[in-house]
C-alpha positions in Angstrom: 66.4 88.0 108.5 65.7 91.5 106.9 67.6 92.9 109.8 70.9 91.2 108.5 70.0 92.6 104.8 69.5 96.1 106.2 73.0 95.5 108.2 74.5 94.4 105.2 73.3 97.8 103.2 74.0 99.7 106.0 78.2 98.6 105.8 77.9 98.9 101.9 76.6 102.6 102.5 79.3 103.4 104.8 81.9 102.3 102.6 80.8 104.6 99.6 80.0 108.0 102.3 83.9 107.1 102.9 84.7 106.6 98.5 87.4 109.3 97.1 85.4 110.2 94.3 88.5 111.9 92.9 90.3 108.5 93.0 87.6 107.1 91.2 87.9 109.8 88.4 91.0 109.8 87.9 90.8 105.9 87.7 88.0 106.1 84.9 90.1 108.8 82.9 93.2 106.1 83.1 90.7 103.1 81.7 89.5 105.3 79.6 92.7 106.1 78.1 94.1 102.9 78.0 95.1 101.3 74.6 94.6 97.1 75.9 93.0 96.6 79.6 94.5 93.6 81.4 92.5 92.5 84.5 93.9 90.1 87.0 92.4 89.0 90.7 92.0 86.5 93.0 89.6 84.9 94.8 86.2 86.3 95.1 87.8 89.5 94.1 88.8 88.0 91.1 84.9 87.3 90.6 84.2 90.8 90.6 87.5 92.0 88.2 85.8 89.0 85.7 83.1 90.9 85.9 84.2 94.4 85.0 86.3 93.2 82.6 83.3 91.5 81.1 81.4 94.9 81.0 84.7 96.8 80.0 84.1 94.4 76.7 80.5 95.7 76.7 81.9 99.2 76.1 84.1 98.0 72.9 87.2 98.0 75.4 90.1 96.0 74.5 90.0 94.1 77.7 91.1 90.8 78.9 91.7 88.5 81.8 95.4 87.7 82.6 95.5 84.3 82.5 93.3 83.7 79.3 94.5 82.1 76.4 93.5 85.7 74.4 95.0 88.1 76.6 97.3 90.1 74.7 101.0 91.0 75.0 100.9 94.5 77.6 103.1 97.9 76.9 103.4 101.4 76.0 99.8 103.0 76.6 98.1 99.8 77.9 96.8 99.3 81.3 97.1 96.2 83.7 94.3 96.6 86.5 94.4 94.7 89.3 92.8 94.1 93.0 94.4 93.3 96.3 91.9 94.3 99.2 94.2 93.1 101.8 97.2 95.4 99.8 99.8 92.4 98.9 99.3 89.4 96.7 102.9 88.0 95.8 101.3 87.0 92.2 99.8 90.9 91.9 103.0 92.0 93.2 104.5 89.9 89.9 102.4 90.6 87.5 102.7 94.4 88.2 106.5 94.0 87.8 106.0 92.5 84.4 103.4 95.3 83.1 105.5 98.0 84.1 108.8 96.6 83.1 107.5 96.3 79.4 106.1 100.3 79.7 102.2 99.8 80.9 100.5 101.6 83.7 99.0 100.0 86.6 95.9 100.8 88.7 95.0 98.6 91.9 91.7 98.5 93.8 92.6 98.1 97.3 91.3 98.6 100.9 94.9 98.8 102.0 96.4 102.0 100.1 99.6 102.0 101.9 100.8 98.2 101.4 103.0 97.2 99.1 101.0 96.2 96.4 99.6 99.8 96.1 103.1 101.8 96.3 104.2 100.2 93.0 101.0 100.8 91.2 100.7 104.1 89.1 97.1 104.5 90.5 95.5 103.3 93.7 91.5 103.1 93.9 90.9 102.7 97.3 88.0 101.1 98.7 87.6 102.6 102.6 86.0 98.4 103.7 86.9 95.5 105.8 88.8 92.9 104.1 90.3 89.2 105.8 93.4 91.4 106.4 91.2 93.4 109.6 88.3 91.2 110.0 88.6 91.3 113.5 88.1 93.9 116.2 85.0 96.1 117.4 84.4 97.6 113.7 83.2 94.7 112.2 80.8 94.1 109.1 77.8 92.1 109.7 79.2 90.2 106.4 81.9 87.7 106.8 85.8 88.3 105.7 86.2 90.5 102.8 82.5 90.4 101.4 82.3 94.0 102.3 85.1 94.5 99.9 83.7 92.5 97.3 80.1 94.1 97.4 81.2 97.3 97.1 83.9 96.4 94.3 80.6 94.8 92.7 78.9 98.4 93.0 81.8 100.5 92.4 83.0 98.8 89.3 79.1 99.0 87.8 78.9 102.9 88.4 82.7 103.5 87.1 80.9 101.3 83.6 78.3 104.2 83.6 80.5 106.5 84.1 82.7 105.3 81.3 80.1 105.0 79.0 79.6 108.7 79.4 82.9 109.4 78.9 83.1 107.7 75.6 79.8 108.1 74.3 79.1 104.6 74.3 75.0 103.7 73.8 73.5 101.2 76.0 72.5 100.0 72.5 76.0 99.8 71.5 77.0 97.4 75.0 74.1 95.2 74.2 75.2 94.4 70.8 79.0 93.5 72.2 77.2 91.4 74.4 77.5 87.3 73.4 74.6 85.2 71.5 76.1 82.2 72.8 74.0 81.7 76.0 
């Protein structure tokens, strides 16, 4: 078994040799920016957006889940980001129509920058990792599907949370008290 777990680390490494580091900063300085931070995903990527938003919420962000009963109105200065590994998603595809019709900026996390999806969005993080859209053939992850893309969405969106508490001089102090007393 510890030969699957070092297989597994192995593929996450790859993926982050491969990162754009300037795709990632420039995708922190548009969060960072951002007036109200929409999230939306799907699937077990949707996991992992639920999660960043939580920790964007950690920071003091104004961020919610689309979808939520509290999820605020977007426009002018606010930011919907969403994530489409494969690179199309007719409801991400919808939902960045609406943001940008009403004036807000879009960011997508994808592992397909040239899709659809990503040519409407004002920013594209790519994530260079096998997703179901090219889970087959001899470069293949030792995990299944897209859980390549999800792991390193998992590890990227914790490191763009340290990097944006840099950036806006946010305490680790400060994120634990946002943090809920309801567990």
């Amino acid at each position: 078994m510890t030969t699957l777990y070092q297989a597994a680390l192995d593929d996450l490494a790859c993926v982050f040799e491969r990162l754009d580091e300037s795709a990632v900063a420039r995708a922190v300085e548009e969060i960072a920016g951002a007036r109200r931070i929409a999230l939306y995903g799907v699937g077990r990527e949707g996991l992992q957006i639920k999660g960043f938003c939580m920790r964007l919420f950690h920071l003091g962000r104004q961020a919610a889940m689309v979808g939520d009963m509290t999820t605020p109105p977007l426009g002018t200065g606010d930011l919907l980001i969403v994530s489409a590994g494969p690179g199309d998603f007719s409801t991400v595809a919808a939902l960045m129509g609406v943001a940008r019709r009403d004036g807000a900026r879009t960011l997508i996390v994808t592992a397909q920058p040239d899709a659809e999806c990503p040519r409407m969005a004002d920013i594209v993080l790519p994530i260079p990792a096998q997703t179901m859209a090219d889970d087959t053939g001899p470069s293949l992850s030792v995990l299944p599907m897209g859980s390549l893309f999800e792991g390193a969405q998992y590890i990227l969106f914790e490191v763009m949370i340290l990097r944006l508490r840099d950036r806006l001089g946010i305490t680790p102090e400060a994120m634990r008290a946002n943090h809920t007393n309801l567990e």
